[in-house]
Short mmCIF file of N, CA and C in Angstrom, two decimals:
data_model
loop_
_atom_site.label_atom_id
_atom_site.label_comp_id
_atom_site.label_asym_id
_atom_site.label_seq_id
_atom_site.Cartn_x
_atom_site.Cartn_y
_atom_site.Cartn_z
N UNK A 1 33.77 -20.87 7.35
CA UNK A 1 32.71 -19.91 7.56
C UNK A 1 33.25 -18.56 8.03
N UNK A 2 33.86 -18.26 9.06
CA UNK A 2 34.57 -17.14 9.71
C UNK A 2 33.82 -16.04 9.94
N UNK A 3 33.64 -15.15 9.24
CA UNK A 3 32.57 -13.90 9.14
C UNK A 3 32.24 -13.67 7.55
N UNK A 4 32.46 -14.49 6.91
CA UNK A 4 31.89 -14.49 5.46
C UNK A 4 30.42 -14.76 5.75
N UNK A 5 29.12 -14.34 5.07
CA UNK A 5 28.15 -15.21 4.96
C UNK A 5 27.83 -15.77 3.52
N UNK A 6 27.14 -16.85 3.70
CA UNK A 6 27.43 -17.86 2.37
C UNK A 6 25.55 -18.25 2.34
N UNK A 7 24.82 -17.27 1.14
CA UNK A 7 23.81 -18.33 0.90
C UNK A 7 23.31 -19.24 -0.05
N UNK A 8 23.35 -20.65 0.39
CA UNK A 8 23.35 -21.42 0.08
C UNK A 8 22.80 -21.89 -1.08
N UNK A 9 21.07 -21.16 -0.81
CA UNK A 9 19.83 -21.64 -2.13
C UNK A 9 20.61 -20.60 -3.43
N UNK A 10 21.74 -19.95 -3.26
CA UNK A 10 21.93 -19.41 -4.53
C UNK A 10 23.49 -19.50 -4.73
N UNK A 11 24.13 -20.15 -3.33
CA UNK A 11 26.03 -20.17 -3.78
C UNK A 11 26.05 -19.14 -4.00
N UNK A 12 25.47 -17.94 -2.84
CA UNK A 12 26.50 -16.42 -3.23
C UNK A 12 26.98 -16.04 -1.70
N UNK A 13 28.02 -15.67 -2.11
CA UNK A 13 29.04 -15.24 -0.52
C UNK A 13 29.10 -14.10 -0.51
N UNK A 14 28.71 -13.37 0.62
CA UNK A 14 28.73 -11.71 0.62
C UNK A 14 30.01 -11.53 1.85
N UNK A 15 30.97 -11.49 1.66
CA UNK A 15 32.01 -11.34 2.59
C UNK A 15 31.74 -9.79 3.30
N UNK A 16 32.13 -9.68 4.63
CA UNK A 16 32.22 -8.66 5.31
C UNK A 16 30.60 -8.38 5.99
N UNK A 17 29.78 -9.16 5.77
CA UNK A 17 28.56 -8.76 6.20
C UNK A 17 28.45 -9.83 7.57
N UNK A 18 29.14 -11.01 8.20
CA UNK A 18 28.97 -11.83 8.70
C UNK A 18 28.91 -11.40 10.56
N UNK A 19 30.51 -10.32 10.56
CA UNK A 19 30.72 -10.56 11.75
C UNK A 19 30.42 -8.78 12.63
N UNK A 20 29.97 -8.00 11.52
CA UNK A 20 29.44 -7.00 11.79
C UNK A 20 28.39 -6.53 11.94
N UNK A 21 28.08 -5.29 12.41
CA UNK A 21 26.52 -4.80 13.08
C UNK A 21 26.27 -3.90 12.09
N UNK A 22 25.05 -3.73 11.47
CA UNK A 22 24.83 -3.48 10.29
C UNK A 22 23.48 -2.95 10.57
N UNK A 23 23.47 -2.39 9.21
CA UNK A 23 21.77 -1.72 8.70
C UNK A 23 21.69 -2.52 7.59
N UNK A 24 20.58 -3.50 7.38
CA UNK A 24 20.64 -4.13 6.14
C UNK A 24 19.15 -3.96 5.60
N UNK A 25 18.87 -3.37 4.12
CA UNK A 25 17.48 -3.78 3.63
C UNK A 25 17.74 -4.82 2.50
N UNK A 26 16.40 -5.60 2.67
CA UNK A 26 16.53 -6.34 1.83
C UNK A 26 15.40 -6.03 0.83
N UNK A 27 15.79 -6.28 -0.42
CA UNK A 27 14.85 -5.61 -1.84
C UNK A 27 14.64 -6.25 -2.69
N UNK A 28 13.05 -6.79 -2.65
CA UNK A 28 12.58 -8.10 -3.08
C UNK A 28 11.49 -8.05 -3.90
N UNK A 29 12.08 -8.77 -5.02
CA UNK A 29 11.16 -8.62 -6.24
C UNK A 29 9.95 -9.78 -6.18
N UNK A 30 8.77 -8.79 -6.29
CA UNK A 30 7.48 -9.70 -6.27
C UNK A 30 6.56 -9.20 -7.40
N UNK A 31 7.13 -9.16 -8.76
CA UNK A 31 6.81 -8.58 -9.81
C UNK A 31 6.12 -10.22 -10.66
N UNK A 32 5.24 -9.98 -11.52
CA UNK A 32 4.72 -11.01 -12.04
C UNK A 32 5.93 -11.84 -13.15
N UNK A 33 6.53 -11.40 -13.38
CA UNK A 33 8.00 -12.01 -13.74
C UNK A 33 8.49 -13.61 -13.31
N UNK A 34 7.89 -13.15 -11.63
CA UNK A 34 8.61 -14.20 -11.10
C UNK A 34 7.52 -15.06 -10.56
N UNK A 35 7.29 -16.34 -10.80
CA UNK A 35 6.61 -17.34 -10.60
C UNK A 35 6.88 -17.62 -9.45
N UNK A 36 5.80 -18.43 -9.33
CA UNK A 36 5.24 -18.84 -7.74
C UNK A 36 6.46 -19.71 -7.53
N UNK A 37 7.40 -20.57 -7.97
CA UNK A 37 8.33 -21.52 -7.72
C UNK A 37 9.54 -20.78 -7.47
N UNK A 38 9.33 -19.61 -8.42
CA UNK A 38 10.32 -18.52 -8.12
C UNK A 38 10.55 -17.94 -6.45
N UNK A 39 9.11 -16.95 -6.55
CA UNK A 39 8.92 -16.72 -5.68
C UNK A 39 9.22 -17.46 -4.51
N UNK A 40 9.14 -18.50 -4.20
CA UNK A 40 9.03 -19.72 -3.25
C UNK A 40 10.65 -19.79 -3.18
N UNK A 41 11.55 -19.81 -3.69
CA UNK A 41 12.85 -20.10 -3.67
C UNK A 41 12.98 -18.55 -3.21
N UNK A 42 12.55 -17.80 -3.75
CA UNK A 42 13.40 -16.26 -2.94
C UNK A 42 13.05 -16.20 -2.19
N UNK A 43 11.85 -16.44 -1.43
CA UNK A 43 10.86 -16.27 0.40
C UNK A 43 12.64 -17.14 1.13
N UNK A 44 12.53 -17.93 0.43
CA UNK A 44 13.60 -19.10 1.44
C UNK A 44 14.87 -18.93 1.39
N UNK A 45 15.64 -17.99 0.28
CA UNK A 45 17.19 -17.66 0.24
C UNK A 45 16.74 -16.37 1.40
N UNK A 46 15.55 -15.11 1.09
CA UNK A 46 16.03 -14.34 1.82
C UNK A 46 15.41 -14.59 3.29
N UNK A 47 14.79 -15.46 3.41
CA UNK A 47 14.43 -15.60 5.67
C UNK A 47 16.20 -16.52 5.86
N UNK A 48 16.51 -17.27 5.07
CA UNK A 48 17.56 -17.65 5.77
C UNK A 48 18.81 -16.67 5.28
N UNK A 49 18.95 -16.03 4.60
CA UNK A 49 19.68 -14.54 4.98
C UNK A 49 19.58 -13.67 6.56
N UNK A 50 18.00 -13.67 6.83
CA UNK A 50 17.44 -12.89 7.74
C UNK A 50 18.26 -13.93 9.05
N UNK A 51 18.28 -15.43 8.77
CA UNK A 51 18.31 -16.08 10.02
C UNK A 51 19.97 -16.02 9.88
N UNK A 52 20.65 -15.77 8.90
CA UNK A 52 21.94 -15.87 8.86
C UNK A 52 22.77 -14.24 9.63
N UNK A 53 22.15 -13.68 9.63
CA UNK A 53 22.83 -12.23 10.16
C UNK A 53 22.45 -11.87 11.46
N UNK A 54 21.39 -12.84 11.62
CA UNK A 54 21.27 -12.68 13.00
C UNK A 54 20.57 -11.57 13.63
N UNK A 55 19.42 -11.05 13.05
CA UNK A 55 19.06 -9.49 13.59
C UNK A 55 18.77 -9.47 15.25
N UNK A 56 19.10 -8.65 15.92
CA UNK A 56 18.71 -7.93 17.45
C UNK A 56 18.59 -6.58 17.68
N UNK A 57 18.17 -6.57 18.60
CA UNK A 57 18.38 -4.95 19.29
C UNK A 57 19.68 -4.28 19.07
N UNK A 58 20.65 -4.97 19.77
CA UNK A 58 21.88 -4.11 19.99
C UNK A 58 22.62 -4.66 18.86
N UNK A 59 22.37 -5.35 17.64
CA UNK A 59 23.44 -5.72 16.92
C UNK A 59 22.86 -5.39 15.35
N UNK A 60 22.08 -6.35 14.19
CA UNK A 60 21.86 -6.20 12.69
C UNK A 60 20.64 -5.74 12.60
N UNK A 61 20.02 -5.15 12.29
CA UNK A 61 18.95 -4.44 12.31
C UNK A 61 18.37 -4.53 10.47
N UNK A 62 17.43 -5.55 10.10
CA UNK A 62 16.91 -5.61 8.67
C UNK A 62 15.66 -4.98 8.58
N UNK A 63 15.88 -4.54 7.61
CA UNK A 63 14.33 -4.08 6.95
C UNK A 63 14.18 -4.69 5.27
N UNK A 64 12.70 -4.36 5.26
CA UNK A 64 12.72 -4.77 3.80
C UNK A 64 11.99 -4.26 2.97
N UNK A 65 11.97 -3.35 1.34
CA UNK A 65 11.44 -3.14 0.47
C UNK A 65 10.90 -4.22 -0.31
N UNK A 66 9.60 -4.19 -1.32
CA UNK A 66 9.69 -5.05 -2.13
C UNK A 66 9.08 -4.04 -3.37
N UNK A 67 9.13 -4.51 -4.70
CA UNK A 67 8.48 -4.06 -5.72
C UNK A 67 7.83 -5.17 -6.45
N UNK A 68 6.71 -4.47 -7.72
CA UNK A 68 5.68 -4.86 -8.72
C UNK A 68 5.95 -3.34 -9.43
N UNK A 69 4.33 -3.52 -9.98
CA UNK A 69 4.01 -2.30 -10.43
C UNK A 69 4.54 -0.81 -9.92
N UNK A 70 4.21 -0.84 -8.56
CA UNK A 70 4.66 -0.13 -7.30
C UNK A 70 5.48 -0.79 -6.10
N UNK A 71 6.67 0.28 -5.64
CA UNK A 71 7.26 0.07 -4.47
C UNK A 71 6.80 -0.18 -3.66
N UNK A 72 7.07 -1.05 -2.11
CA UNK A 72 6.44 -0.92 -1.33
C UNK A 72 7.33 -0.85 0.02
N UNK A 73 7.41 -0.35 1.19
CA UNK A 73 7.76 -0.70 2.22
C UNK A 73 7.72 -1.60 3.73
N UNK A 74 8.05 -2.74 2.65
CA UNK A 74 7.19 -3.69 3.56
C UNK A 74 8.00 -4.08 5.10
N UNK A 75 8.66 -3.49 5.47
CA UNK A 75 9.13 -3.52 7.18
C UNK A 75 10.52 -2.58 7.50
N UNK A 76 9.79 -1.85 8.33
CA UNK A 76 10.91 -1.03 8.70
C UNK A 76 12.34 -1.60 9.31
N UNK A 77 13.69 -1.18 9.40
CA UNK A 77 14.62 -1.30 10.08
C UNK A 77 14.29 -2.18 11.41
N UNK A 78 14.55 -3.20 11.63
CA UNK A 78 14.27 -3.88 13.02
C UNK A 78 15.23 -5.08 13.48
N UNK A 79 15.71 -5.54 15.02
CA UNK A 79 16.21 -6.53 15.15
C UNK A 79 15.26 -7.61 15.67
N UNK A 80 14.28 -7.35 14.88
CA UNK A 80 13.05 -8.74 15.28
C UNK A 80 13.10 -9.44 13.57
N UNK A 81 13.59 -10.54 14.08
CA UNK A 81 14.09 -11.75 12.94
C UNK A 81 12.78 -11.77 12.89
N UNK A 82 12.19 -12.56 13.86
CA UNK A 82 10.75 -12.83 13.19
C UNK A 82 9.30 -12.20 12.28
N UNK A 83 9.52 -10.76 12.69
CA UNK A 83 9.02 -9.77 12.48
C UNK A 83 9.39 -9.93 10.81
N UNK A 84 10.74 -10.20 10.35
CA UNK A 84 11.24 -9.96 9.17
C UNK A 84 10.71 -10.51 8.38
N UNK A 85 11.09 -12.01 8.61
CA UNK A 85 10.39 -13.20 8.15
C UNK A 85 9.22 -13.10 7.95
N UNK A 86 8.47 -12.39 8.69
CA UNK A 86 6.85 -12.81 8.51
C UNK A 86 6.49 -11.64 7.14
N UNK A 87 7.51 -10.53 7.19
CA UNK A 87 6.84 -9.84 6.41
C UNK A 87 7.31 -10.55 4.81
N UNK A 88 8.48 -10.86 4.85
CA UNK A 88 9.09 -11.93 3.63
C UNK A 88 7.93 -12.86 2.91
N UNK A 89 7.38 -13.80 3.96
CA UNK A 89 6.21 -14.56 3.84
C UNK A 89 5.19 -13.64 3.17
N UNK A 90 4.89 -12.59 3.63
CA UNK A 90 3.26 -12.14 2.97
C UNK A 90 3.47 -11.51 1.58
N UNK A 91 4.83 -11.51 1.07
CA UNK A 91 5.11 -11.68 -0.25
C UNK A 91 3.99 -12.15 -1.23
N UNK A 92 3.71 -11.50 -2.22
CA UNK A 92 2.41 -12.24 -3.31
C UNK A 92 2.80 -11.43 -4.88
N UNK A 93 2.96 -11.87 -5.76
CA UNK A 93 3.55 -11.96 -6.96
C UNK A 93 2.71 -11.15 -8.14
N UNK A 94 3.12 -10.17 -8.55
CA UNK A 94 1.98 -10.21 -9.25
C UNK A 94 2.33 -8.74 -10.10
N UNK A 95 1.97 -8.39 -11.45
CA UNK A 95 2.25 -6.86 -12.28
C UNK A 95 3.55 -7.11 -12.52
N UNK A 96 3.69 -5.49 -12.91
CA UNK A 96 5.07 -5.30 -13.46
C UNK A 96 6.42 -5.35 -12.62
N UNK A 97 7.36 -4.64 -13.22
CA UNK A 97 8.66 -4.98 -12.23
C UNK A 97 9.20 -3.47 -12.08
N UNK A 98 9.30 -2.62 -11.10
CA UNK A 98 9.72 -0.85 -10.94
C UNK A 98 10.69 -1.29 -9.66
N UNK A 99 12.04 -1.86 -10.24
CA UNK A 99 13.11 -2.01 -9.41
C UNK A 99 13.76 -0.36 -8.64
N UNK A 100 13.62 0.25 -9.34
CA UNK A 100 13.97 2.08 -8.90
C UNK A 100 13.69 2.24 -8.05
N UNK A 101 11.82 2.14 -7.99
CA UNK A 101 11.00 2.10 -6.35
C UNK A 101 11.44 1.26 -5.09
N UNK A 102 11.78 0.12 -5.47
CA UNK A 102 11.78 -0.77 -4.12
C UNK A 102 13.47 -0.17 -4.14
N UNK A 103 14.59 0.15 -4.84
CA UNK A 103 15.67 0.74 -4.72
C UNK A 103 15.93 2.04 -3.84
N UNK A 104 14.85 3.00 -4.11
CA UNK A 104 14.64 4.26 -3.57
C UNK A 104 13.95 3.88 -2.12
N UNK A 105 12.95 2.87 -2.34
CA UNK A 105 12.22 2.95 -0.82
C UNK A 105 13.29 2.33 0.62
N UNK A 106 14.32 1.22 0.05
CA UNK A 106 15.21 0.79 0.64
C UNK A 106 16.18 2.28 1.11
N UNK A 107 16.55 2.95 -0.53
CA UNK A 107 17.64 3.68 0.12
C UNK A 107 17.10 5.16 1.52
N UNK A 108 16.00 5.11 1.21
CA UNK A 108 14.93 6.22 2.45
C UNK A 108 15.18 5.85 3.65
N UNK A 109 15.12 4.40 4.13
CA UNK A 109 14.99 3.58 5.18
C UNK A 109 16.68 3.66 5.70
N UNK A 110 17.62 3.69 5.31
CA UNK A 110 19.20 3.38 5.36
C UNK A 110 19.52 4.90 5.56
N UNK A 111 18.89 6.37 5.12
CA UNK A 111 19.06 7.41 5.68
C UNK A 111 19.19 7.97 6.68
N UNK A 112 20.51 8.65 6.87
CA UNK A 112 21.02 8.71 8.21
C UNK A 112 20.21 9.44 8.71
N UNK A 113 19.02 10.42 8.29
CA UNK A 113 18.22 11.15 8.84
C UNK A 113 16.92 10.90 9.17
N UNK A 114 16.78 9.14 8.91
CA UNK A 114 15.53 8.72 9.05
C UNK A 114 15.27 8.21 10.47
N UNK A 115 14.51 7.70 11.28
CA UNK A 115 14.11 7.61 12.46
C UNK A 115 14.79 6.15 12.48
N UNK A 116 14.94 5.45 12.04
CA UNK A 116 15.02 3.66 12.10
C UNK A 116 16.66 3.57 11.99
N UNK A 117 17.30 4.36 11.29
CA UNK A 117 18.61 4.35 10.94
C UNK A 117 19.41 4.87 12.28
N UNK A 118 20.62 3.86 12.19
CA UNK A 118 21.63 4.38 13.08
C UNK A 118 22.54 4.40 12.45
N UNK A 119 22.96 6.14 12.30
CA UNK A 119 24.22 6.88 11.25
C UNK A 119 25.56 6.07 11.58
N UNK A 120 25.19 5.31 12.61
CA UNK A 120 27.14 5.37 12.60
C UNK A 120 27.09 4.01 12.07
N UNK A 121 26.43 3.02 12.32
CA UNK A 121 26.11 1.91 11.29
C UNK A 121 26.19 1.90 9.87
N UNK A 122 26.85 0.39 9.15
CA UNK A 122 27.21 1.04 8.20
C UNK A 122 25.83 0.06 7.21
N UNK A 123 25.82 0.56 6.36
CA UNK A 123 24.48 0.31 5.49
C UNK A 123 24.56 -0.68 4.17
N UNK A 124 23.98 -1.37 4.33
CA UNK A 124 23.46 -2.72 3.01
C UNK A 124 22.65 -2.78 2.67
N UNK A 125 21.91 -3.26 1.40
CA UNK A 125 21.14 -3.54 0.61
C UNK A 125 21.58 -4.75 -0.34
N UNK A 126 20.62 -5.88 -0.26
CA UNK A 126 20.58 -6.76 -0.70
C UNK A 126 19.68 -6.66 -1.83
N UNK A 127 19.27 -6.83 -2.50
CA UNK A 127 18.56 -7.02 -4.09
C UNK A 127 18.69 -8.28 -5.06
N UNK A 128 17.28 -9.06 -4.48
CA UNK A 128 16.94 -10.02 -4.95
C UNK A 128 15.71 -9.85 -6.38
N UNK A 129 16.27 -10.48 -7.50
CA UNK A 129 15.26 -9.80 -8.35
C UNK A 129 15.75 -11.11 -9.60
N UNK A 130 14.99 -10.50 -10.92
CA UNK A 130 15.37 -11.32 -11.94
C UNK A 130 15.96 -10.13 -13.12
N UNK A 131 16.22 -9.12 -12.76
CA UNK A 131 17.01 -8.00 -13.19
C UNK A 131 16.15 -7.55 -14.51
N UNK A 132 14.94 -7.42 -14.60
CA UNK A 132 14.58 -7.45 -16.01
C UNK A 132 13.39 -6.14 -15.41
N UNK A 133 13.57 -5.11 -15.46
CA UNK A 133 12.20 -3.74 -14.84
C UNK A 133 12.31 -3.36 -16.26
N UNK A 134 10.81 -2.89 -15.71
CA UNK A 134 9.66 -2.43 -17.14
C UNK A 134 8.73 -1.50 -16.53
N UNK A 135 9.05 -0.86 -15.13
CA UNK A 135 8.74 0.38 -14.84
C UNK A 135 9.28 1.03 -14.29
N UNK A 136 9.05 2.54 -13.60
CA UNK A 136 7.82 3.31 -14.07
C UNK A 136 7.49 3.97 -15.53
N UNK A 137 8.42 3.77 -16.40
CA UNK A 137 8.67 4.43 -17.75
C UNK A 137 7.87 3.64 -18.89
N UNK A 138 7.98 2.32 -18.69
CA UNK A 138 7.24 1.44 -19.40
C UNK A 138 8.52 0.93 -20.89
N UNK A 139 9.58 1.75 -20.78
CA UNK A 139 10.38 1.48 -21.78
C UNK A 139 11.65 0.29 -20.95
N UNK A 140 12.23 -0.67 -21.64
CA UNK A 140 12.89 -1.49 -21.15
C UNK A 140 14.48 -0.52 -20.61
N UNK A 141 14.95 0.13 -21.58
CA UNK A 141 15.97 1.07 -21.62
C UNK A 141 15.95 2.14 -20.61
N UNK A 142 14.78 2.43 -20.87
CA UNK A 142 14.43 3.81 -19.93
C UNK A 142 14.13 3.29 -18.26
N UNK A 143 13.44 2.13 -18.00
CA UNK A 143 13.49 1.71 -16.45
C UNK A 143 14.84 0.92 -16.25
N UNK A 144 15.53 0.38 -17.06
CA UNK A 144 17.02 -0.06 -16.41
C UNK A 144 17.67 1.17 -15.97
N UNK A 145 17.91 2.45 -16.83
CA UNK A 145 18.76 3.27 -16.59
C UNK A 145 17.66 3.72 -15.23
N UNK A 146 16.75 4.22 -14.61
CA UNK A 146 16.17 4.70 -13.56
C UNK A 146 16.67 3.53 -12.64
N UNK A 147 16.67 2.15 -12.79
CA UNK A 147 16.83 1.77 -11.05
C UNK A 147 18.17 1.80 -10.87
N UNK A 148 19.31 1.96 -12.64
CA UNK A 148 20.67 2.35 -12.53
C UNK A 148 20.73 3.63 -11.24
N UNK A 149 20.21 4.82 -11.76
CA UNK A 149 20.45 6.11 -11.17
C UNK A 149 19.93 6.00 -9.92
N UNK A 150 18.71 5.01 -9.36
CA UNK A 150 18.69 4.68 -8.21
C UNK A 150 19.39 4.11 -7.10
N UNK A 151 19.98 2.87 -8.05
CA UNK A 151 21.00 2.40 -7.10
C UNK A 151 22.79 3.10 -7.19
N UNK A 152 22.94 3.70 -8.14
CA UNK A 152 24.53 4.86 -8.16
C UNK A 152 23.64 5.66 -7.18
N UNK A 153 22.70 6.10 -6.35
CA UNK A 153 22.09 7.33 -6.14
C UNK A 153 22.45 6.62 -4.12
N UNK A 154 21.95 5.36 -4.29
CA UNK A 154 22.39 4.74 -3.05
C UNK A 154 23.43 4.53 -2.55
N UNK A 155 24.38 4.19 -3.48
CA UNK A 155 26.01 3.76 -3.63
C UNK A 155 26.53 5.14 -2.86
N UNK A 156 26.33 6.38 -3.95
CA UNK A 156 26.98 7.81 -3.39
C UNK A 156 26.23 8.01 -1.84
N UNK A 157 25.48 7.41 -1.24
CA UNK A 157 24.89 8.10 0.24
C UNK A 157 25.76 6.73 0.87
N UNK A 158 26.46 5.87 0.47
CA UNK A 158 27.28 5.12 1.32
C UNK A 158 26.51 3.71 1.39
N UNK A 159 25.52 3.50 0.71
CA UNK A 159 24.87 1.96 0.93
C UNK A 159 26.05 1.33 0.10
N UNK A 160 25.99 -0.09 0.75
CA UNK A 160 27.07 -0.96 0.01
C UNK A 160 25.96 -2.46 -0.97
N UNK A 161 25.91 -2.38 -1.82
CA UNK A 161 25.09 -3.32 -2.81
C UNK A 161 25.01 -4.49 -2.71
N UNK A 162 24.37 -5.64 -2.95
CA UNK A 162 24.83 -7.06 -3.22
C UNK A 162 23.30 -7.12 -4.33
N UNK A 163 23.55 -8.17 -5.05
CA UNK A 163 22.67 -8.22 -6.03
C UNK A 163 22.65 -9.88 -6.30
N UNK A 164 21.48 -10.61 -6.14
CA UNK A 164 21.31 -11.67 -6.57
C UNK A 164 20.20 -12.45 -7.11
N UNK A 165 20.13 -13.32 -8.04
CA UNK A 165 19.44 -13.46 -9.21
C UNK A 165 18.94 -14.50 -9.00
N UNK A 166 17.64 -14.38 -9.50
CA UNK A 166 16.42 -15.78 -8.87
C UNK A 166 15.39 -15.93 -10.31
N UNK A 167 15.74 -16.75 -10.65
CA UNK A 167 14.83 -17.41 -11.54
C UNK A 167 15.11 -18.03 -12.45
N UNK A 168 15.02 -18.92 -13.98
CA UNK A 168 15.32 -18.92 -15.00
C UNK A 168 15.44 -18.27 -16.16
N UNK A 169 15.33 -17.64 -16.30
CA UNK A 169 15.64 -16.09 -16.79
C UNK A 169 16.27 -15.00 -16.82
N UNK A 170 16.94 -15.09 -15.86
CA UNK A 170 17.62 -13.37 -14.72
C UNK A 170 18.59 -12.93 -16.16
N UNK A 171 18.34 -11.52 -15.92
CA UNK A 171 19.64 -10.73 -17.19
C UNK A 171 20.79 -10.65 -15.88
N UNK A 172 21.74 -11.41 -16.71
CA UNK A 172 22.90 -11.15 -15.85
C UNK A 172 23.86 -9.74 -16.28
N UNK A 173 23.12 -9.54 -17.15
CA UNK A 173 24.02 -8.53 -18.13
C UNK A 173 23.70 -7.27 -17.02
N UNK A 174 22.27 -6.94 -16.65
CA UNK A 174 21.86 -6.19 -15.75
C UNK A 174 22.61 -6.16 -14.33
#
């Protein structure tokens, strides 16, 4: 184990996130894409993410975006695990998929100039999805390349990425 973290419901290891104090959002697809069984398996990889990093006051501090049709900001920067979790839970499935938005609303939150952010902390984003957006453009081509330029747009302000794939379906190619 060491300071790797390892989650389990998907066998993905995000090394370097384990033993450090962090800004982490997590960016969670609740697009009609993903079925309720779906859904149900990502509520449970990402609270035990949430329970795996351990959020507090003085140490990991999570927040979380989610998308559909529209972005949303569903919990600010916080070291209340539970707080996290609960907002994970009120998750509900449903429209299209505008990965850009919940990309952009994450990378707002991780801004060193935002109220929740602490600059000297260094910044993550997790992105749980089935990689397949069909908005805001409505063209398949045209919303991959937008949550592309969203997330290169996060990368250059210093967020560090992880990306993992939930469903039967996921474009891995994405």
């Amino acid at each position: 184990f060491g300071c790797d973290l390892w989650i389990e419901v998907f066998g993905i290891s995000l090394p370097g996130l384990g033993c450090k104090t962090v800004d982490l959002m997590l960016v969670l697809d609740r697009s009609g894409s993903i079925d309720d069984t779906e859904l149900g398996q990502l509520k449970t990889a990402a609270k035990a993410f949430v329970d795996a990093v351990n959020p507090s006051d003085t140490g990991t501090h999570v927040g979380q975006s989610s998308f559909a049709t529209t972005g949303t900001l569903d919990k600010h920067l916080t070291g209340d695990g539970t707080a996290a979790k609960a907002a994970i839970d009120a998750l509900v499935n449903g429209g299209f998929t505008n990965l850009k938005e919940g990309i952009e609303l994450a990378t707002g939150e991780v801004d060193n100039a935002h109220e929740h952010e602490r600059p000297a902390t260094p910044d993550f984003m997790v992105i749980i999805t089935d990689g397949r957006p069909n908005r805001p453009n409505g063209s398949e081509a045209l919303d991959k390349a937008a949550a592309k330029t969203a997330a290169d747009a996060a990368k250059a302000a210093g967020v560090e990425i992880f990306v993992v794939g939930v469903g039967s379906d996921v474009d891995a190619d994405f």
